[in-house]
XYZ file of C-alpha atoms in Angstrom:
685
model
C 0.444 37.401 29.681
C 3.703 36.417 31.385
C 6.805 37.396 29.464
C 8.299 33.957 29.838
C 5.715 32.542 27.421
C 5.774 35.354 24.856
C 7.694 35.785 21.584
C 7.847 39.036 19.641
C 7.532 38.854 15.856
C 8.975 41.765 13.892
C 7.990 42.061 10.227
C 7.093 44.538 7.502
C 3.379 45.116 8.080
C 3.011 46.816 4.674
C 3.418 43.433 2.946
C -0.022 41.861 2.744
C 1.310 38.337 2.242
C 3.067 38.569 5.597
C 0.317 40.402 7.449
C -2.588 38.235 6.338
C -0.935 34.900 5.635
C 2.549 34.059 6.885
C 2.536 35.772 10.276
C -0.984 34.622 11.316
C -0.061 31.020 10.545
C 3.236 31.463 12.379
C 1.340 32.864 15.375
C -1.097 29.943 15.270
C 1.814 27.490 15.275
C 3.283 29.176 18.362
C -0.154 29.129 19.971
C -0.448 25.361 19.523
C 2.779 25.098 21.545
C 1.364 27.312 24.319
C 3.447 30.333 23.333
C 1.924 33.793 23.030
C 2.903 36.206 20.286
C 3.280 39.980 20.261
C 4.369 42.481 17.645
C 5.073 45.320 20.067
C 8.440 46.289 21.552
C 6.635 47.394 24.735
C 5.534 43.921 25.877
C 7.689 41.580 27.901
C 9.058 38.735 25.825
C 11.837 36.190 26.065
C 12.693 35.915 22.368
C 12.450 37.868 19.144
C 11.782 36.530 15.660
C 12.654 38.924 12.853
C 11.070 38.164 9.468
C 13.239 39.841 6.831
C 11.458 40.589 3.570
C 12.344 42.808 0.639
C 10.960 46.024 2.139
C 11.794 45.347 5.798
C 14.385 48.133 6.026
C 12.311 50.724 4.163
C 11.292 52.447 7.416
C 13.470 53.992 10.121
C 11.335 52.247 12.763
C 12.260 48.792 11.441
C 15.958 49.627 11.399
C 15.751 50.985 14.950
C 14.041 47.724 16.042
C 16.996 45.752 14.700
C 19.400 47.879 16.741
C 17.320 47.533 19.928
C 17.067 43.778 19.441
C 20.839 43.459 19.157
C 21.281 45.614 22.270
C 18.902 43.355 24.232
C 20.861 40.337 23.063
C 24.124 41.880 24.282
C 22.715 43.160 27.607
C 20.329 40.368 28.650
C 21.214 37.313 26.571
C 17.955 37.837 24.718
C 17.211 35.020 22.234
C 16.997 36.103 18.599
C 16.084 34.121 15.486
C 15.518 35.168 11.903
C 13.406 34.169 8.910
C 14.430 35.291 5.419
C 11.213 35.574 3.425
C 11.716 36.283 -0.282
C 15.297 37.382 0.337
C 18.499 35.486 1.062
C 20.713 35.708 4.088
C 23.478 37.200 1.929
C 21.101 39.990 0.810
C 20.936 41.145 4.437
C 24.555 40.438 5.371
C 26.081 42.111 2.322
C 23.357 44.751 1.869
C 22.332 43.625 -1.590
C 19.213 44.746 -3.391
C 16.814 46.921 -1.413
C 18.853 46.580 1.781
C 21.880 48.271 0.257
C 19.790 50.751 -1.702
C 17.933 52.072 1.366
C 21.083 52.564 3.421
C 22.885 54.179 0.494
C 20.075 56.685 0.072
C 20.376 57.671 3.726
C 23.997 58.692 3.210
C 26.936 58.262 5.569
C 26.395 58.827 9.297
C 26.965 57.163 12.638
C 23.370 56.009 12.657
C 23.661 54.375 9.211
C 26.835 52.618 10.354
C 24.946 51.391 13.440
C 22.131 50.029 11.271
C 24.631 48.397 8.959
C 26.461 46.636 11.786
C 23.233 45.514 13.452
C 21.903 43.982 10.204
C 25.184 42.180 9.534
C 25.262 40.727 13.067
C 21.650 39.663 13.217
C 21.838 38.030 9.772
C 24.709 35.860 11.007
C 22.574 34.363 13.793
C 20.704 31.040 13.439
C 17.788 31.477 11.090
C 15.599 29.972 8.432
C 15.501 30.833 4.747
C 11.944 30.378 3.567
C 12.147 27.845 0.752
C 10.470 27.865 -2.610
C 7.677 25.938 -0.896
C 7.096 28.791 1.569
C 7.111 31.213 -1.338
C 4.243 29.263 -2.929
C 2.010 29.181 0.146
C 0.490 32.644 -0.396
C -0.459 31.658 -3.950
C -2.253 28.553 -2.646
C -4.060 30.627 -0.024
C -5.096 33.217 -2.598
C -6.657 30.484 -4.731
C -8.541 29.107 -1.733
C -9.782 32.570 -0.761
C -11.416 32.920 -4.170
C -13.566 29.821 -3.617
C -17.051 30.235 -2.102
C -17.669 29.074 1.455
C -18.314 25.342 1.523
C -16.170 22.286 0.916
C -13.119 23.687 -0.857
C -10.716 21.749 -3.090
C -7.454 22.450 -4.850
C -5.173 20.392 -7.090
C -1.381 20.614 -7.089
C 0.349 19.340 -10.231
C 3.788 19.433 -11.818
C 6.582 17.310 -13.250
C 7.964 14.340 -11.283
C 10.116 15.308 -8.244
C 9.422 19.043 -8.602
C 8.171 19.394 -5.018
C 4.403 18.743 -5.098
C 4.474 16.600 -1.951
C 6.656 19.100 -0.097
C 4.245 21.916 -0.959
C 1.227 19.848 0.096
C 2.937 19.067 3.411
C 3.702 22.745 3.961
C 0.065 23.660 3.334
C -1.066 20.821 5.610
C 1.312 21.824 8.425
C 0.332 25.465 8.170
C -3.423 24.930 8.065
C -4.046 21.741 10.048
C -4.495 23.618 13.327
C -7.739 25.112 12.044
C -9.477 21.769 11.365
C -11.146 19.222 13.630
C -10.062 16.194 11.573
C -6.885 15.999 9.446
C -5.561 13.285 7.150
C -2.462 13.232 4.929
C -2.235 10.123 2.726
C 1.256 10.049 1.214
C 1.803 7.961 -1.925
C -1.950 7.530 -2.228
C -1.814 5.480 -5.440
C 0.603 2.944 -3.994
C -1.132 2.812 -0.601
C -4.604 2.416 -2.131
C -3.597 -0.596 -4.231
C -1.512 -2.144 -1.472
C -3.924 -1.761 1.469
C -7.246 -1.464 -0.324
C -9.970 1.107 0.193
C -11.180 -0.015 3.612
C -7.705 -0.756 4.894
C -6.701 2.812 4.064
C -9.843 4.259 5.666
C -9.297 2.194 8.806
C -5.685 3.346 9.052
C -6.507 7.045 8.904
C -9.936 7.324 10.529
C -10.157 4.439 13.013
C -9.881 6.727 16.065
C -12.756 9.048 15.166
C -15.307 8.973 18.023
C -18.264 9.569 15.712
C -17.715 8.732 12.069
C -21.096 10.140 10.969
C -20.772 13.557 12.650
C -19.995 16.297 10.147
C -16.820 18.190 10.994
C -14.310 20.547 9.400
C -11.890 18.164 7.695
C -8.542 18.674 5.946
C -7.664 15.761 3.633
C -4.559 15.557 1.436
C -4.317 12.767 -1.151
C -0.743 12.800 -2.414
C 0.155 11.282 -5.820
C -3.258 10.384 -7.224
C -3.027 8.633 -10.590
C -6.566 7.328 -11.030
C -9.456 9.649 -10.256
C -11.744 6.703 -9.474
C -9.509 5.686 -6.554
C -9.690 9.168 -5.050
C -13.437 9.430 -5.594
C -14.127 6.060 -3.937
C -11.983 7.032 -0.923
C -13.661 10.405 -0.447
C -17.146 8.947 -1.030
C -16.773 6.858 2.136
C -16.311 9.967 4.258
C -19.608 11.448 5.436
C -18.065 13.967 7.779
C -17.257 16.920 5.494
C -18.894 20.077 6.824
C -18.710 23.558 5.331
C -15.179 24.885 5.540
C -13.546 21.515 4.868
C -10.613 21.334 2.417
C -9.528 18.587 -0.009
C -6.054 18.762 -1.576
C -5.022 16.421 -4.409
C -1.487 16.213 -5.807
C -0.760 14.514 -9.116
C 1.541 14.536 -12.135
C -1.453 14.291 -14.458
C -3.588 17.400 -14.935
C -6.351 15.250 -16.417
C -6.800 13.565 -13.031
C -7.565 16.941 -11.460
C -10.237 17.762 -14.026
C -11.747 14.289 -13.567
C -11.742 14.772 -9.793
C -13.465 18.123 -10.396
C -11.179 20.077 -8.091
C -12.185 23.711 -8.065
C -8.758 25.206 -8.730
C -5.310 24.019 -9.813
C -1.819 25.178 -8.868
C 1.119 24.105 -11.045
C 4.452 23.834 -9.226
C 7.356 25.431 -11.062
C 11.052 24.836 -10.417
C 13.339 26.905 -8.210
C 14.698 30.135 -9.595
C 18.434 30.665 -10.045
C 19.043 32.194 -6.616
C 17.015 29.514 -4.818
C 18.865 26.789 -6.721
C 22.231 28.258 -5.754
C 21.291 28.486 -2.084
C 19.815 24.980 -1.877
C 22.797 23.389 -3.629
C 25.301 25.336 -1.526
C 23.626 24.430 1.764
C 23.361 20.735 0.851
C 26.895 20.443 -0.562
C 28.925 22.784 1.625
C 26.592 23.633 4.555
C 27.068 27.312 3.806
C 25.400 30.065 1.818
C 26.792 31.096 -1.523
C 27.916 34.728 -1.705
C 29.742 36.978 -4.126
C 32.816 36.595 -1.923
C 32.374 32.838 -1.769
C 31.171 31.726 -5.241
C 30.640 28.119 -6.236
C 33.171 26.293 -8.464
C 32.478 26.193 -12.202
C 31.692 22.462 -12.215
C 29.162 22.968 -9.408
C 27.487 25.665 -11.502
C 27.208 23.202 -14.408
C 25.398 20.714 -12.173
C 23.056 23.434 -10.930
C 22.300 24.507 -14.487
C 21.641 20.901 -15.505
C 19.262 20.367 -12.551
C 17.246 23.285 -13.959
C 15.442 24.174 -10.747
C 14.485 20.624 -9.764
C 14.933 20.535 -5.952
C 15.410 16.768 -5.682
C 18.082 16.767 -8.398
C 19.866 19.682 -6.709
C 19.953 17.839 -3.381
C 21.177 14.607 -4.960
C 23.903 16.322 -6.977
C 24.958 18.231 -3.864
C 25.190 14.980 -1.876
C 27.331 13.406 -4.595
C 29.575 16.438 -4.577
C 29.902 16.493 -0.779
C 30.935 12.816 -0.787
C 33.897 13.606 -3.061
C 36.723 15.930 -2.229
C 36.623 17.422 -5.705
C 34.868 16.428 -8.924
C 36.782 16.605 -12.167
C 35.320 17.408 -15.580
C 34.790 13.749 -16.506
C 33.000 12.918 -13.244
C 30.750 15.961 -13.606
C 29.826 14.965 -17.169
C 29.009 11.444 -15.955
C 26.675 12.823 -13.266
C 24.882 14.943 -15.866
C 24.476 12.075 -18.347
C 23.406 9.466 -15.782
C 20.276 10.655 -13.938
C 20.235 10.013 -10.160
C 18.478 6.783 -9.207
C 15.658 8.560 -7.368
C 14.967 10.800 -10.386
C 15.087 7.783 -12.693
C 12.565 5.971 -10.491
C 9.924 8.714 -10.374
C 10.174 9.578 -14.081
C 10.029 5.895 -15.034
C 6.840 5.489 -13.032
C 5.258 8.266 -15.107
C 6.617 6.744 -18.324
C 5.268 3.289 -17.497
C 1.765 4.705 -17.041
C 1.689 5.988 -20.644
C 0.218 4.214 -23.650
C 2.603 2.868 -26.318
C 1.644 5.775 -28.573
C 2.533 8.300 -25.851
C 5.776 6.486 -24.960
C 6.979 6.545 -28.562
C 6.146 10.224 -29.016
C 7.892 11.112 -25.740
C 11.088 9.296 -26.731
C 11.091 10.836 -30.220
C 10.743 14.330 -28.726
C 13.519 13.671 -26.172
C 15.904 12.407 -28.856
C 15.149 14.522 -31.888
C 12.598 17.302 -31.444
C 13.363 19.457 -28.394
C 13.100 23.044 -29.600
C 11.310 22.010 -32.800
C 8.052 23.466 -34.095
C 5.039 21.550 -32.766
C 3.135 21.607 -36.076
C 6.115 20.344 -38.081
C 6.837 17.577 -35.581
C 3.186 16.545 -35.514
C 3.338 15.931 -39.264
C 6.484 13.852 -38.921
C 5.075 11.797 -36.056
C 1.915 11.162 -38.022
C 4.016 10.028 -40.986
C 5.763 7.580 -38.649
C 2.399 6.026 -37.788
C 1.693 7.695 -34.424
C -1.265 9.785 -33.230
C 0.237 13.122 -32.143
C -3.072 14.958 -31.720
C -3.846 12.703 -28.766
C -0.360 11.828 -27.552
C 1.175 15.297 -27.305
C -1.720 16.597 -25.226
C -1.404 13.733 -22.754
C 2.348 14.313 -22.393
C 1.709 17.982 -21.590
C -0.980 17.015 -19.056
C 1.502 14.636 -17.408
C 4.080 17.453 -17.128
C 6.587 15.452 -19.178
C 6.647 17.941 -22.055
C 5.956 21.662 -22.194
C 5.176 23.873 -25.183
C 6.455 27.437 -25.375
C 5.907 29.651 -28.413
C 4.694 26.544 -30.254
C 7.984 24.712 -29.690
C 8.702 21.628 -27.610
C 10.568 21.971 -24.332
C 11.541 19.260 -21.853
C 13.181 19.460 -18.460
C 16.787 18.249 -18.584
C 16.113 15.595 -15.912
C 13.178 14.131 -17.835
C 15.160 14.280 -21.077
C 18.062 12.368 -19.500
C 15.784 9.635 -18.116
C 13.742 9.242 -21.311
C 16.865 9.079 -23.467
C 18.220 6.386 -21.159
C 14.963 4.440 -21.488
C 15.005 4.583 -25.301
C 18.735 4.071 -25.755
C 20.106 1.215 -27.883
C 23.091 0.025 -25.850
C 24.374 -2.588 -28.271
C 25.117 -0.184 -31.119
C 28.241 1.966 -30.780
C 29.126 4.154 -33.743
C 30.913 7.102 -32.136
C 31.497 8.750 -28.791
C 29.569 11.916 -29.565
C 26.917 12.485 -26.899
C 24.695 14.126 -29.526
C 24.427 10.894 -31.491
C 21.018 9.373 -30.828
C 19.581 5.906 -31.359
C 15.968 5.157 -30.541
C 14.919 1.517 -30.344
C 11.612 -0.121 -31.116
C 9.809 -0.368 -27.782
C 10.922 -3.408 -25.823
C 13.651 -4.394 -28.294
C 17.244 -3.586 -29.253
C 16.243 -2.965 -32.888
C 17.060 0.590 -33.954
C 14.036 2.530 -35.188
C 15.391 6.084 -35.410
C 18.845 7.605 -35.588
C 20.524 11.003 -35.614
C 24.295 11.154 -35.974
C 27.172 13.466 -36.816
C 28.901 11.779 -39.755
C 31.972 14.007 -39.529
C 32.709 12.644 -36.049
C 32.548 8.906 -36.676
C 35.011 6.376 -35.373
C 37.548 5.702 -38.188
C 36.685 2.011 -38.415
C 32.929 2.560 -38.734
C 31.282 2.173 -42.129
C 27.936 3.789 -42.762
C 27.058 0.877 -45.033
C 26.027 -1.035 -41.902
C 22.945 1.177 -41.717
C 21.555 -0.474 -44.843
C 20.875 -3.635 -42.859
C 18.824 -1.955 -40.153
C 15.485 -3.118 -41.443
C 13.469 -1.418 -38.680
C 15.073 1.985 -39.265
C 12.335 4.474 -40.167
C 13.838 7.842 -39.223
C 17.403 8.710 -40.278
C 19.050 12.093 -39.760
C 22.678 12.505 -40.791
C 24.476 15.816 -40.477
C 28.033 17.148 -40.415
C 29.146 19.442 -37.615
C 32.040 20.199 -39.962
C 30.502 20.485 -43.471
C 33.980 20.300 -45.016
C 34.394 16.810 -43.573
C 31.487 15.209 -45.401
C 33.216 12.351 -47.175
C 31.308 9.616 -45.364
C 28.313 8.438 -47.377
C 26.111 5.410 -47.970
C 26.182 3.056 -50.892
C 22.783 1.725 -49.869
C 19.897 2.878 -47.684
C 17.424 0.884 -45.542
C 14.262 -0.018 -47.409
C 11.914 0.883 -44.538
C 12.894 4.554 -44.287
C 10.012 7.000 -43.977
C 11.937 10.148 -43.081
C 15.409 10.829 -44.511
C 17.214 14.000 -43.410
C 20.778 14.375 -44.687
C 22.365 17.822 -44.757
C 25.376 18.317 -47.073
C 24.869 14.932 -48.754
C 28.214 14.375 -50.564
C 27.251 12.271 -53.611
C 25.810 13.214 -57.005
C 22.741 10.994 -56.633
C 21.020 8.736 -54.148
C 21.789 4.981 -54.251
C 20.213 3.371 -57.281
C 18.830 0.470 -55.232
C 17.187 2.742 -52.637
C 13.648 1.439 -52.095
C 11.552 4.608 -51.756
C 8.164 2.916 -51.426
C 7.877 3.943 -47.741
C 9.525 7.365 -48.019
C 7.321 10.226 -46.783
C 9.842 13.064 -46.442
C 13.166 13.680 -48.194
C 15.061 16.528 -46.542
C 18.514 17.085 -48.092
C 19.492 20.776 -48.104
C 22.950 21.909 -49.242
C 23.565 18.570 -50.966
C 25.927 17.769 -53.839
C 23.091 16.100 -55.745
C 22.978 16.593 -59.506
C 19.905 14.434 -59.865
C 17.894 12.333 -57.412
C 18.430 8.905 -58.985
C 18.162 7.180 -62.298
C 15.120 5.276 -63.481
C 11.608 5.072 -62.068
C 10.927 4.919 -58.328
C 7.836 4.181 -56.306
C 7.060 7.566 -54.725
C 3.449 6.937 -53.740
C 4.095 7.872 -50.074
C 6.268 10.969 -50.652
C 4.666 14.143 -49.249
C 7.503 16.616 -48.749
C 10.856 17.191 -50.450
C 13.449 19.796 -49.495
C 16.568 20.139 -51.647
C 17.137 23.860 -51.063
C 20.570 25.251 -51.882
C 21.631 22.076 -53.689
C 23.469 24.198 -56.184
C 24.589 21.354 -58.473
C 21.088 19.962 -59.006
C 20.150 20.339 -62.678
C 16.995 18.200 -62.919
C 14.254 16.806 -60.756
C 12.038 15.062 -63.298
C 11.366 12.189 -60.859
C 8.991 14.393 -58.858
C 6.303 14.117 -61.499
C 5.653 10.571 -60.260
C 5.021 11.594 -56.618
C 1.229 11.887 -56.794
C 0.805 12.615 -53.066
C 3.426 15.358 -52.940
C 2.361 18.378 -50.851
C 5.483 20.562 -50.558
C 8.474 21.130 -52.836
C 11.384 23.349 -51.779
C 14.040 23.831 -54.462
C 14.985 27.378 -53.466
C 18.596 28.271 -54.159
C 19.105 25.445 -56.697
C 20.931 27.771 -59.080
C 21.658 25.192 -61.787
C 18.186 23.685 -62.025
C 17.353 23.852 -65.739
C 13.692 22.903 -65.761
C 10.786 22.031 -63.577
C 8.950 18.726 -64.125
C 5.388 18.417 -65.347
C 3.310 18.234 -62.173
C -0.216 19.128 -63.321
C -1.413 15.742 -62.044
C -0.175 16.392 -58.476
C -3.528 17.487 -57.097
C -2.362 17.458 -53.453
C 0.509 19.869 -54.082
C 0.213 22.995 -51.901
C 3.518 24.899 -51.931
C 6.368 25.143 -54.445
C 9.404 27.296 -53.615
C 11.640 28.075 -56.588
C 13.207 31.259 -55.233
C 16.679 31.789 -56.624
C 16.347 29.145 -59.370
C 17.888 31.451 -61.948
C 18.377 28.923 -64.769
C 14.766 27.773 -65.165
C 13.484 28.994 -68.512
C 9.857 27.901 -68.389
C 7.265 26.488 -66.056
C 4.671 23.792 -66.708
C 1.029 23.817 -65.798
C 0.488 23.891 -62.016
C -2.451 22.458 -60.061
C -4.964 25.149 -59.204
C -4.341 25.243 -55.448
C -0.564 25.751 -55.486
C 1.156 28.675 -53.773
C 4.231 29.439 -55.859
C 7.284 31.262 -54.491
C 9.734 32.396 -57.157
C 11.587 35.501 -55.992
C 14.858 35.939 -57.857
C 14.007 33.633 -60.768
C 14.424 34.272 -64.500
C 11.037 33.574 -66.029
C 10.485 33.462 -69.748
C 7.191 31.710 -70.001
C 4.331 30.386 -67.875
C 1.967 27.750 -69.109
C -1.337 28.737 -67.493
C -3.187 28.048 -65.330
C -1.111 28.906 -62.241
C -2.157 30.276 -58.879
C -0.227 32.991 -57.053
C -0.507 34.710 -53.703
C -0.345 38.521 -53.624
C 3.042 38.349 -51.942
C 4.551 36.231 -54.693
C 3.042 38.383 -57.455
C 4.319 41.636 -56.010
C 7.716 40.027 -55.365
C 7.801 39.168 -59.062
C 6.983 42.678 -60.218
C 9.261 44.361 -57.666
C 12.290 42.170 -58.408
C 15.094 44.642 -59.112
C 17.194 42.288 -61.245
C 15.687 43.559 -64.469
C 16.057 40.074 -65.966
C 12.565 38.677 -65.559
C 10.394 38.239 -68.598
C 6.766 37.469 -67.855
C 4.193 36.681 -70.523
C 1.837 39.529 -69.621
C -0.350 38.670 -72.608
C -1.676 35.981 -70.314
C -2.374 38.484 -67.503
C -5.933 39.244 -68.541
C -7.031 35.620 -68.470
C -5.087 35.166 -65.236
C -6.916 38.014 -63.485
C -10.275 36.929 -64.837
C -9.975 33.634 -62.956
C -9.681 35.133 -59.470
C -11.699 32.332 -57.974
C -8.540 30.209 -58.272
C -6.345 32.585 -56.261
C -5.710 31.108 -52.857
C -5.056 34.346 -50.941
C -8.434 35.795 -49.851
C -6.931 39.308 -49.645
C -6.770 39.360 -53.439
C -10.326 38.302 -54.046
C -12.468 40.985 -55.754
C -10.210 43.830 -54.613
C -10.089 46.735 -57.135
C -7.151 48.312 -55.282
C -5.076 45.156 -55.447
C -5.988 44.560 -59.084
C -4.986 48.094 -59.945
C -1.652 47.653 -58.156
C -0.912 44.495 -60.077
C -1.887 45.976 -63.445
C 0.078 49.137 -62.785
C 3.198 47.186 -61.855
C 2.719 44.854 -64.818
C 2.420 47.728 -67.320
C 5.455 49.431 -65.805
C 7.521 46.254 -66.081
C 6.433 45.487 -69.672
C 7.598 48.881 -70.876
C 11.202 47.800 -70.236
C 10.957 44.126 -71.199
C 10.922 42.316 -74.527
C 8.077 39.856 -74.782
C 8.736 36.629 -76.618
């Protein structure tokens, strides 16, 4: 083959991804342009393309090729281009990572210096850094290789603007040369409903000479939101032969399962190095290096973009249009999502049901990082259906769950918070203050605020007139500055969370008929309130470490109560009669050192009482092994347990909730042994 039509490709042949995937597709692309490809230095060629990967310089032969290529460039004007695959340009230029390690191991010599200089020069020439999209191509190909021969299909999913379309285009561009018919339908959902089924078919397949002849076809349907649309489009095509490929991109994983694609690839964000390089190129048209680091404010924008390529590009464009951003301008960019990001996330939001929209906004405002099980209970108490809604949000890539805690991409969080924001209500300038409105209104439904950072002229009493307020969380970033309080509370509250509550009791006129959870740790409460309250809805109460609390008799009226946490309430004198609370599951009285006696407990209660001073139990009461052994092992020497009741207690094992204790002679012996040991040093009364 004549040298004038040949290009030499130099790469690390030990890397399978390059040998079997990247380079063959690169060669095919050259071939479609009428250019031959060689990998030998002995052939005649007019240009060289060096593909730098992590292990490229591991062999002496590769390093020698770099030197020869540079010599040809100097002597003959030989054309040289580079591709950085899995490494950055700065890795090669500054000998970072494996590049520096290999040369260091070879010691100091003229030859090493020659290699060093050649690498630095060649890395400064025009080249291409394979993007995150290129990095994903081998993974897509590996998935396709696992499918049996026939009509193959793959789904690409991920959060809005994460790069699904870009990846699909890269796959299409790389593979389209191997198919007889190709079709890429961008914005399929929009195009399908705008042009109709047959209009779309006519647009993409009108030039086929024989529409009934089966051929190898590559079809990409980008942004599918309804599986029926995709199925009706594909059903009209009779030309799929064995070896054809269907690619579907979507934000909704459920669509892929409904379309019955054979495998799914989820697009993740850029890593830190990729984010730095993309931002630097878009903002400054240069690569970031250790010698040329980005400004601190630029790093904040990169961190906020959290690997989202569209956000990185948009922030970089904003930065390049200003000479220099100050702190205030940077904060504004981070709080106000770019218009394009807002548009794509809103389109996903608008496709949700009202139940899913509400759950999404609650998570964005109040529950990022929170335990999924705990939040599910709260959402259910607020009247939503979390078992269905949370799953759909995960399928739509709007929420992720890691270690059973909610996570949300910063871009999605910013857009969703903007959607749910109540603009008419201004109580302070703290960005952490949150107000969620009832859907489609300006009526506040949920609120979280820092009461130690309020505007001086704001009175919390205004909250009492928010009749739609159901969720209220008040906290103090500075617990010493907790003077602000409420004289009255909204009557519709279901969830009240108030850390370091400053008053001795809750407002007397507080209507508790809708209250489901009362969460007030570290409060100054001495008692809950005076008189009788309607507590029919109350399920959970947490007053832990309210050290001034001396009574909680009101709890005996909460017939639906499930959890009581009074741990650390050191001045609590007695515990109310709760034998009628048949739904009660857990009572934590750890550290309640002033309680002298306990009433009868429902049979299914798990009682925690480490560090208490116990003089008398009124049986029956149910313990777990852990709580029993904690009782007997307590080193304080102050506990007095009525062990005369122990025999009847052990004889009713069927009422012990921990299955490990059931009919276990070893456990029974442990308990009896500890009990006898403790009684020898205690005075029974």
